[in-house]
Tab-separated table of C-alpha atoms in Angstrom:
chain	number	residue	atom	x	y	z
G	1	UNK	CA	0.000	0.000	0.000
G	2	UNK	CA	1.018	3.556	-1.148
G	3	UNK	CA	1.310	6.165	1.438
G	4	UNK	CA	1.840	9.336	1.522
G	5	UNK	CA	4.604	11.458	3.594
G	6	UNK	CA	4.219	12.686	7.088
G	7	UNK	CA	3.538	16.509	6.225
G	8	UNK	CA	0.337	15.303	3.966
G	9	UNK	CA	-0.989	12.314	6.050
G	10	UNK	CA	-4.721	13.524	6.927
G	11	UNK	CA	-6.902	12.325	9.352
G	12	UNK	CA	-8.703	9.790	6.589
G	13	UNK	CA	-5.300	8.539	6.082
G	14	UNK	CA	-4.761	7.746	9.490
G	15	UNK	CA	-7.829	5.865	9.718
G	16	UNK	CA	-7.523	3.609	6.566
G	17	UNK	CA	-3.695	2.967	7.514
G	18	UNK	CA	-5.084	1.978	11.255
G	19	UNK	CA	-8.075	0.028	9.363
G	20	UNK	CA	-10.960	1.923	11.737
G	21	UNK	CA	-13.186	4.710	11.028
G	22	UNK	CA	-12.532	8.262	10.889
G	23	UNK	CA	-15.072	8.795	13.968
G	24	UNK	CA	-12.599	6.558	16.169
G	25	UNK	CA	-9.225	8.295	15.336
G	26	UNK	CA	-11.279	11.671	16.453
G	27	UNK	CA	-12.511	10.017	19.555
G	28	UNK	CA	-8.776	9.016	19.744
G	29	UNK	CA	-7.560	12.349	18.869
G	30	UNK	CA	-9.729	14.580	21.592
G	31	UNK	CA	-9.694	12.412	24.239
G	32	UNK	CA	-12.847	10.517	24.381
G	33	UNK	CA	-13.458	7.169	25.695
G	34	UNK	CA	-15.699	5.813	23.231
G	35	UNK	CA	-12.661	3.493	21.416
G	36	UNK	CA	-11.778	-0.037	23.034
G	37	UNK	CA	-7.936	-0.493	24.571
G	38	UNK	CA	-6.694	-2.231	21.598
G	39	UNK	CA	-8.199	0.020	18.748
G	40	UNK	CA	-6.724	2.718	20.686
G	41	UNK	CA	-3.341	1.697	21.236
G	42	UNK	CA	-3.580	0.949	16.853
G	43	UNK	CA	-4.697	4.267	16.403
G	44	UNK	CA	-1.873	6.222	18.542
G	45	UNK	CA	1.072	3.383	17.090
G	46	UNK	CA	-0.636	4.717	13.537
G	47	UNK	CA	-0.125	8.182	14.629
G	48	UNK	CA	3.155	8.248	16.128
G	49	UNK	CA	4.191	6.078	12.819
G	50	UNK	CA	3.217	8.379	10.698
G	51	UNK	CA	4.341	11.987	13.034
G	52	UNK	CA	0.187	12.840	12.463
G	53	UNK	CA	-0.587	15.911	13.966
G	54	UNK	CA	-3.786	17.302	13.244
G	55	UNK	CA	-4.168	20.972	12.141
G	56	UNK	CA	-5.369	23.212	15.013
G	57	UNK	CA	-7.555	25.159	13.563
G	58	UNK	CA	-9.377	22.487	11.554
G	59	UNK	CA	-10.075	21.279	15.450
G	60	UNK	CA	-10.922	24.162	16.744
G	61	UNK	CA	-13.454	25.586	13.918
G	62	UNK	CA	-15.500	21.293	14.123
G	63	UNK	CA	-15.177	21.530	18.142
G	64	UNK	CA	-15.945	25.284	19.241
G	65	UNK	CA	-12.412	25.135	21.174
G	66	UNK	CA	-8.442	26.157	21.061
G	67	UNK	CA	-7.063	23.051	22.086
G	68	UNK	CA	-5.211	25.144	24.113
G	69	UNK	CA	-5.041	25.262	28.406
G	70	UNK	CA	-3.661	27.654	30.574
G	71	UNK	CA	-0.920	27.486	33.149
G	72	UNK	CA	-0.327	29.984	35.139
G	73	UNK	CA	1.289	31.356	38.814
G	74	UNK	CA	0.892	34.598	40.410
G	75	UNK	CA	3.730	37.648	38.840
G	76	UNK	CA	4.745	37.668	43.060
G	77	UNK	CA	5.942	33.977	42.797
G	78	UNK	CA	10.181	34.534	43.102
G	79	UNK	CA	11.199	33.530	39.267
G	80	UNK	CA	8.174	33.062	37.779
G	81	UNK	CA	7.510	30.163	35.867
G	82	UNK	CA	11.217	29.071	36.102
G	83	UNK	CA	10.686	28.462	39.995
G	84	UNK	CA	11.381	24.924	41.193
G	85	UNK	CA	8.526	24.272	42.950
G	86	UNK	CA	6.118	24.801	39.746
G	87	UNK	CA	8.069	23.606	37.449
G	88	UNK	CA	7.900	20.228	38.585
G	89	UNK	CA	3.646	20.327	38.852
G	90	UNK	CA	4.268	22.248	35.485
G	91	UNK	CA	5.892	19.521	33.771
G	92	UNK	CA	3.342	16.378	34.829
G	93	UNK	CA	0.636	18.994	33.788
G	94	UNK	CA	1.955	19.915	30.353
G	95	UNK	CA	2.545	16.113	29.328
G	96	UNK	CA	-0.875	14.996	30.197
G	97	UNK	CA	-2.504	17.559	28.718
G	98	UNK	CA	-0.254	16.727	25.551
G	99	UNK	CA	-0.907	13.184	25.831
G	100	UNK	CA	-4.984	14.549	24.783
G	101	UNK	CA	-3.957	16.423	22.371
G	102	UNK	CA	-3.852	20.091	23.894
G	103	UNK	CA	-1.101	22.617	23.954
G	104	UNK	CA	-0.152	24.440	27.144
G	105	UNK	CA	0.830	28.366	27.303
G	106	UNK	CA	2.598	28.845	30.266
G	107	UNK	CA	2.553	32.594	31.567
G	108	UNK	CA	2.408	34.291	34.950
G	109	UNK	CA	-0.636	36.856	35.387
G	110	UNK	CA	-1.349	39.905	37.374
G	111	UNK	CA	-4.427	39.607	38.706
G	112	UNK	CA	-4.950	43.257	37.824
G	113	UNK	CA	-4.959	42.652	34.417
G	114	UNK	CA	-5.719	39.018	34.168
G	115	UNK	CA	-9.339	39.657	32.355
G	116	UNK	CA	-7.176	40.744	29.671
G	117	UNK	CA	-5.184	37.769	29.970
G	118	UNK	CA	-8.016	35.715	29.594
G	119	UNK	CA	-9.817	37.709	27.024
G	120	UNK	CA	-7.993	39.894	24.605
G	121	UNK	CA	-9.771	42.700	23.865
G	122	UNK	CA	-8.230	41.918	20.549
G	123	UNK	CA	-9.880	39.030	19.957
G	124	UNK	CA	-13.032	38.823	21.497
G	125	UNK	CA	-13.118	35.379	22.733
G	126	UNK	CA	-11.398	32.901	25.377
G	127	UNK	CA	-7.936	32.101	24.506
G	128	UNK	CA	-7.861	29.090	26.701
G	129	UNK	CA	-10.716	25.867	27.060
G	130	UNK	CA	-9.478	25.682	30.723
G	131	UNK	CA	-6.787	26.883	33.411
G	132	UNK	CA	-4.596	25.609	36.021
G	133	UNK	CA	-3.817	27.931	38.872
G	134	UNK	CA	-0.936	27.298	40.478
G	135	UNK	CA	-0.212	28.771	43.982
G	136	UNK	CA	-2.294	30.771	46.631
G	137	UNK	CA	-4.997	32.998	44.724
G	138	UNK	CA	-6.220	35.840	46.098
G	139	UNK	CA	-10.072	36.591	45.894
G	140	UNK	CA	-9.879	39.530	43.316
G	141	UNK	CA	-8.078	36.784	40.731
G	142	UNK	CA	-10.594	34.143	41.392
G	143	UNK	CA	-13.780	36.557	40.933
G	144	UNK	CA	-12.080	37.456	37.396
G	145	UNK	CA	-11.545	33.731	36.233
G	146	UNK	CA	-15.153	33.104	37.412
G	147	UNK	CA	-16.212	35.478	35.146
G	148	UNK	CA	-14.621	35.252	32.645
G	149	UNK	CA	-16.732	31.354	32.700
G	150	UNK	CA	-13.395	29.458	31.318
G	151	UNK	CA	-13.418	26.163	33.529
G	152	UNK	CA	-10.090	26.432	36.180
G	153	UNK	CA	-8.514	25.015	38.831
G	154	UNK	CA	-6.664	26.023	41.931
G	155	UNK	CA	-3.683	24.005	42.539
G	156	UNK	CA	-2.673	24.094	46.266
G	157	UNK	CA	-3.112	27.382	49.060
G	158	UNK	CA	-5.065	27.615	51.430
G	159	UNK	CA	-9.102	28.070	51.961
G	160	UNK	CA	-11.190	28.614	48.872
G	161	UNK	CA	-14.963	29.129	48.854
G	162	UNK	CA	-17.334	25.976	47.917
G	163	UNK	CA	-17.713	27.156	44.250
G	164	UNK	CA	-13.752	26.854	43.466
G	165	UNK	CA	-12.396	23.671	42.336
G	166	UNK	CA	-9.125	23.854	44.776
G	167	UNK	CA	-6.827	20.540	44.372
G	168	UNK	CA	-5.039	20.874	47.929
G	169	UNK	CA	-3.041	19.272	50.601
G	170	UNK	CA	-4.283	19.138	54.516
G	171	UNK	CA	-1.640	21.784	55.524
G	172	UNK	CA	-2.745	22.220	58.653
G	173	UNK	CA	-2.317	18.191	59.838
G	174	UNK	CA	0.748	18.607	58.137
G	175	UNK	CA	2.294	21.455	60.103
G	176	UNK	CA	1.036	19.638	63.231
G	177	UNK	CA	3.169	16.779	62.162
G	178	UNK	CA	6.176	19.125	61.512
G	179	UNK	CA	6.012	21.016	64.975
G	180	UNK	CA	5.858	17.723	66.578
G	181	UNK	CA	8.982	16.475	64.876
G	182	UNK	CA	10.763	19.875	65.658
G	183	UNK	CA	9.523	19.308	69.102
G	184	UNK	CA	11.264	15.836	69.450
G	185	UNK	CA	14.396	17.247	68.589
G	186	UNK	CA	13.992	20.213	71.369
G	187	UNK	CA	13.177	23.012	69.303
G	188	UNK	CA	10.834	25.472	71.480
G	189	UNK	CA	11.028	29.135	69.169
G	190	UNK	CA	10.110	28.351	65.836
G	191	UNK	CA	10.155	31.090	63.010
G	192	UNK	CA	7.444	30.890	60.171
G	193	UNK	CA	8.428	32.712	56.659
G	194	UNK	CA	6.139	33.599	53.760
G	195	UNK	CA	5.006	36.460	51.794
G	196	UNK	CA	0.747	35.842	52.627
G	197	UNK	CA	-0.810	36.032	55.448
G	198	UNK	CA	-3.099	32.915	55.152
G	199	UNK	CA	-0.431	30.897	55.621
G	200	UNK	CA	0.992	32.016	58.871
G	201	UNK	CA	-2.578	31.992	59.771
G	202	UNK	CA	-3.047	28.751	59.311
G	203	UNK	CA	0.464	28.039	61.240
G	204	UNK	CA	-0.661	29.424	63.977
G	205	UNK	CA	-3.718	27.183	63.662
G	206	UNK	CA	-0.998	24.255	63.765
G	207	UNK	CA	0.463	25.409	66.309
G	208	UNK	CA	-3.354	25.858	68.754
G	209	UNK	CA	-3.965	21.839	67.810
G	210	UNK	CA	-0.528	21.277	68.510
G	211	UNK	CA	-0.743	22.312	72.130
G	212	UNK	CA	-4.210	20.551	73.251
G	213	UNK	CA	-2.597	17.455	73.123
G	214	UNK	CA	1.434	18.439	74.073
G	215	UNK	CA	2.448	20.298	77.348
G	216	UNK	CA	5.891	22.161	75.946
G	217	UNK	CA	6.437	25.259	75.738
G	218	UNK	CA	6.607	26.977	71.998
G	219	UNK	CA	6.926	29.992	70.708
G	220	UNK	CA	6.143	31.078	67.046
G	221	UNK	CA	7.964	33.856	65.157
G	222	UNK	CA	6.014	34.986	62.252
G	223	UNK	CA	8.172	36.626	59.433
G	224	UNK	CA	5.977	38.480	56.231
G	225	UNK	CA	8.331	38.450	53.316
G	226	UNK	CA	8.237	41.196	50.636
G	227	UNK	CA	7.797	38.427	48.658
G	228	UNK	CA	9.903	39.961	45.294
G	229	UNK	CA	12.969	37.475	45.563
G	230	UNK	CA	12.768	35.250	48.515
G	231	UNK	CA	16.070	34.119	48.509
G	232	UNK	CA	16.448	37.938	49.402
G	233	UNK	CA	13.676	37.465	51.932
G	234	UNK	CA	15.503	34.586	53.384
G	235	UNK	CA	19.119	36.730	53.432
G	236	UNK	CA	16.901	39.596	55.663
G	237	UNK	CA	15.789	36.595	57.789
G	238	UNK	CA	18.914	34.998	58.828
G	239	UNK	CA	20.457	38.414	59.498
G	240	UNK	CA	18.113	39.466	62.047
G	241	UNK	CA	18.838	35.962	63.395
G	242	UNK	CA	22.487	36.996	63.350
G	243	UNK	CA	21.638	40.491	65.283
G	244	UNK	CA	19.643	38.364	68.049
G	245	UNK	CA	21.413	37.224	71.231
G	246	UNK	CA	22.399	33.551	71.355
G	247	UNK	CA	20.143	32.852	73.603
G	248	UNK	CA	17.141	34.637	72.345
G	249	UNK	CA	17.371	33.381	69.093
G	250	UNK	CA	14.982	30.565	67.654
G	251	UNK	CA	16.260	27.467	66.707
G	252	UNK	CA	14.254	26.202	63.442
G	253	UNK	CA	13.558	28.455	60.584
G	254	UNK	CA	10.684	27.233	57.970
G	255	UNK	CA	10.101	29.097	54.233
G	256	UNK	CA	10.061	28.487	51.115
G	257	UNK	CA	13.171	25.907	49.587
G	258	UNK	CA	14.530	29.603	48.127
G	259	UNK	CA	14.097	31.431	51.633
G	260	UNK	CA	15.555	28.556	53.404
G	261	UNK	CA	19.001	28.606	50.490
G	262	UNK	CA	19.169	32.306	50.974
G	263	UNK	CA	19.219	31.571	55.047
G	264	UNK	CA	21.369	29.122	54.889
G	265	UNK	CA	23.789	31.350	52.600
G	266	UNK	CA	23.863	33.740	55.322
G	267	UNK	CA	24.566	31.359	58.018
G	268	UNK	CA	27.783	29.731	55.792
G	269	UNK	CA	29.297	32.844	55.569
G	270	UNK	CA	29.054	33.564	59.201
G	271	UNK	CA	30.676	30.038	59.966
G	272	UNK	CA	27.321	29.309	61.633
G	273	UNK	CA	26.724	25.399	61.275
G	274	UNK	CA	23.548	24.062	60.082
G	275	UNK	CA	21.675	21.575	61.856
G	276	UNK	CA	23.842	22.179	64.985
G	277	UNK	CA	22.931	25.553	65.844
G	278	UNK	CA	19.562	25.381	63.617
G	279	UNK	CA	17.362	23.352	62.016
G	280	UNK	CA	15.862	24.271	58.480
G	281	UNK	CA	13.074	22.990	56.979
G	282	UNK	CA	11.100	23.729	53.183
G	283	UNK	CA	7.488	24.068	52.686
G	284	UNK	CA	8.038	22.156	49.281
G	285	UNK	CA	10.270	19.224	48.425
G	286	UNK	CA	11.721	20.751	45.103
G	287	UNK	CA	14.872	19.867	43.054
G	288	UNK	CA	16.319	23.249	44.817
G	289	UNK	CA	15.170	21.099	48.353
G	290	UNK	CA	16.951	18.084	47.167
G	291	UNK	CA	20.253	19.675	45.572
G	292	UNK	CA	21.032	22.233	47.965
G	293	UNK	CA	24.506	22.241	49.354
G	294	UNK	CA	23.003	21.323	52.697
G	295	UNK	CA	20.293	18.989	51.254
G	296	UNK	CA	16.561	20.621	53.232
G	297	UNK	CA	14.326	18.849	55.286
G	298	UNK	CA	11.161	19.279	53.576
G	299	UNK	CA	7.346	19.013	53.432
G	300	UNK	CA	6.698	16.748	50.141
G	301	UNK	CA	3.877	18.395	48.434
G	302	UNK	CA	4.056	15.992	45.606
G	303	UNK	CA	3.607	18.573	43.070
G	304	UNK	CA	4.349	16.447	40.298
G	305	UNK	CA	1.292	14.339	41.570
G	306	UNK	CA	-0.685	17.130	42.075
G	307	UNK	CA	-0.456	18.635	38.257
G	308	UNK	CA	-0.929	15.252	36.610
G	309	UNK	CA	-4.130	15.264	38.869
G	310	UNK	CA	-5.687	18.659	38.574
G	311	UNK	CA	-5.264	18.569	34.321
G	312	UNK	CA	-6.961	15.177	34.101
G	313	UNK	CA	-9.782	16.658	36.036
G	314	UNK	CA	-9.669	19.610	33.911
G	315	UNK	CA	-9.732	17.313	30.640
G	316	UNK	CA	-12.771	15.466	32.287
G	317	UNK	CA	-14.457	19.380	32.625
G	318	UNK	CA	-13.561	20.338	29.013
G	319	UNK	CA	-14.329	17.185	27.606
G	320	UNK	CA	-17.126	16.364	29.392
G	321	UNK	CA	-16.000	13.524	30.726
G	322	UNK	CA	-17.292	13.788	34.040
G	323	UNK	CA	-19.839	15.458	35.602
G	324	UNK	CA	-18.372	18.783	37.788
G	325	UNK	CA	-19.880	17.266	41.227
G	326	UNK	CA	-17.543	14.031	40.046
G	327	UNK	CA	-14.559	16.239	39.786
G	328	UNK	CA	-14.946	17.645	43.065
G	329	UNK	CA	-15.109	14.734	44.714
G	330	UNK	CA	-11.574	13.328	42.831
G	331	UNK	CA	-9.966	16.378	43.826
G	332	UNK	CA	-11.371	16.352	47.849
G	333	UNK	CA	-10.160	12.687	47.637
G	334	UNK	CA	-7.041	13.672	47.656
G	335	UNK	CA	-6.630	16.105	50.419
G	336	UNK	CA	-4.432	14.230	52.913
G	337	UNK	CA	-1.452	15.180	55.203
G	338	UNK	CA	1.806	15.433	53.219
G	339	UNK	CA	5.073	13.180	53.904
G	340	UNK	CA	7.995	15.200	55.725
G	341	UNK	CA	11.696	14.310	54.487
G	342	UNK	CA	14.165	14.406	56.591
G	343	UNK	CA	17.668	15.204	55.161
G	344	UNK	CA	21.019	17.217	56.447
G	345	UNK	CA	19.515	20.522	57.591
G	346	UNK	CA	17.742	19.074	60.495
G	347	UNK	CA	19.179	17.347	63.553
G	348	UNK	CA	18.601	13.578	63.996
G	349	UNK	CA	16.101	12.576	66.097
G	350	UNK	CA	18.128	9.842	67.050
G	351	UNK	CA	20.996	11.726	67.669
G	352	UNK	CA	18.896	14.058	69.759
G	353	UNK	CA	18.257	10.851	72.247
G	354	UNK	CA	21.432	9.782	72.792
């Protein structure tokens, strides 16, 4: 059988090469679930043979969509879309959206102008069929994506009303679990760092639960970065701890993996040994968390979990795939108490016992 190269293979091609019908390979093609396991897996070997990609705007003119989804983090976050910590719930994101046949513009937004964002005055119409938001979200951004009517969802933060589809960790069992540990190893002044309030907030809400069931002492510094670079932030922080007397001075520090580098920057320069005369811990267990020249204790957020997650439930929105009561309940399923890895900037516990 003749066929003809990549650049002119059309979709009819792909289905008489395959030996199906042209209605499969677009079930195939946009993600639907109408085509068994094994006329599936033909289909995509027939595509992938062949380098078939199907013109976007053929798609988009017989489906009403762009075949496009948004990803995007607040302009505060410390480097944008080139920070650690998103990049890794950025990457499982992007490929499964890929793997249905979408492309994924990556941008961060100010919520100020984000109805723009959304909607070019330009052009009149949504530029996205859905959005992942990545990070905290303040109130003002969410009333602008809900109008705008483009399906979204919130990946991680805090508290969101009922109407927002928020894929989430239990933070607050999971600070619980990280005062406790801090606790074991005799660690009674604690400083918090971040640039929002809600989450020192919730902290301190950690910290209340914490206490009905422990009888030690603790005290809780609360630190509210400018949030423009944080590895500045963390800099500022370590040299107020520098400025403190020795004994006033507390002895864990917990940020973000780049406030914790730029504390522990500080602290190397001043010959001051980390976990000895602190412990460090991350709020997210990112490459930065892993690689750092003291490797950080951190909170594992999974956020390579968490975007492969929140895009398949935002594929089952576009696509209909599921109903939007389903798709709450897959993303409440999943709110749970995160892991905490302990590496080099923390004392052993075991140590701390002998």
């Amino acid at each position: 059988m003749q066929t003809k190269k990549s650049s002119q293979v059309t979709i009819s091609d792909i289905a008489r090469y395959a030996g199906v019908s042209k209605s499969s390979v677009s079930c195939v093609l946009n993600g639907r679930s109408k085509v068994g396991a094994q006329t599936r897996e033909r289909i995509l070997a027939t595509i992938q043979k062949y380098n078939f990609e199907p013109k976007s705007s053929a798609r988009a003119l017989s489906t009403n969509k762009t075949y496009q989804m948004g990803f995007i983090i607040s302009s505060k976050a410390t480097l944008g879309i080139a920070n650690s910590y998103f990049g890794e719930m950025l990457n499982s994101a992007q490929q499964t959206f890929q793997s249905f046949g979408y492309h994924t513009l990556v941008a961060t937004y100010d919520q100020t102008k984000m109805s723009e964002f959304l909607v070019p005055k330009k052009m009149q119409q949504n530029c996205f069929d859905g959005v992942l938001v990545a990070g905290q979200t303040s109130p003002l951004a969410l009333s602008k994506l809900q109008n705008s009517g483009i399906p979204f969802i919130v990946i991680g933060g805090e508290e969101y009303p009922d109407n927002v589809l928020a894929l989430r960790n239990n933070m607050l069992d999971t600070y619980v679990n990280l005062i406790e540990l801090l606790a074991e190893l005799g660690d009674r002044r604690i400083c918090v760092g971040g640039y929002y309030n809600q989450l020192h907030n919730l902290f301190m809400k950690s910290v209340n639960k914490f206490k009905d069931n422990h009888s030690e002492y603790l005290e809780v510094l609360h630190v509210l970065f400018e949030g423009i670079n944080e590895f500045d932030d963390g800099k500022t922080a370590a040299q107020e701890w520098l400025k403190s007397p020795a004994d006033k001075r507390y002895d864990a520090f917990i940020a973000s993996d780049q406030a914790c580098c730029g504390f522990l920057a500080v602290l190397t320069e001043n010959n001051i040994k980390c976990p000895e005369e602190i412990n460090v811990v991350a709020t997210g267990n990112s490459q930065l968390s892993k690689w750092n020249s003291i490797p950080l204790t951190s909170v594992d957020t999974e956020m390579d979990k968490q975007g492969e997650i929140a895009a398949t439930a935002l594929i089952d929105i576009v696509e209909n795939r599921k109903k939007l009561e389903e798709v709450k309940g897959i993303l409440d399923q999943t709110y749970s108490s995160c892991t905490i890895i302990e590496r080099k900037s923390t004392r052993s516990v075991e140590l701390q016992k002998s």
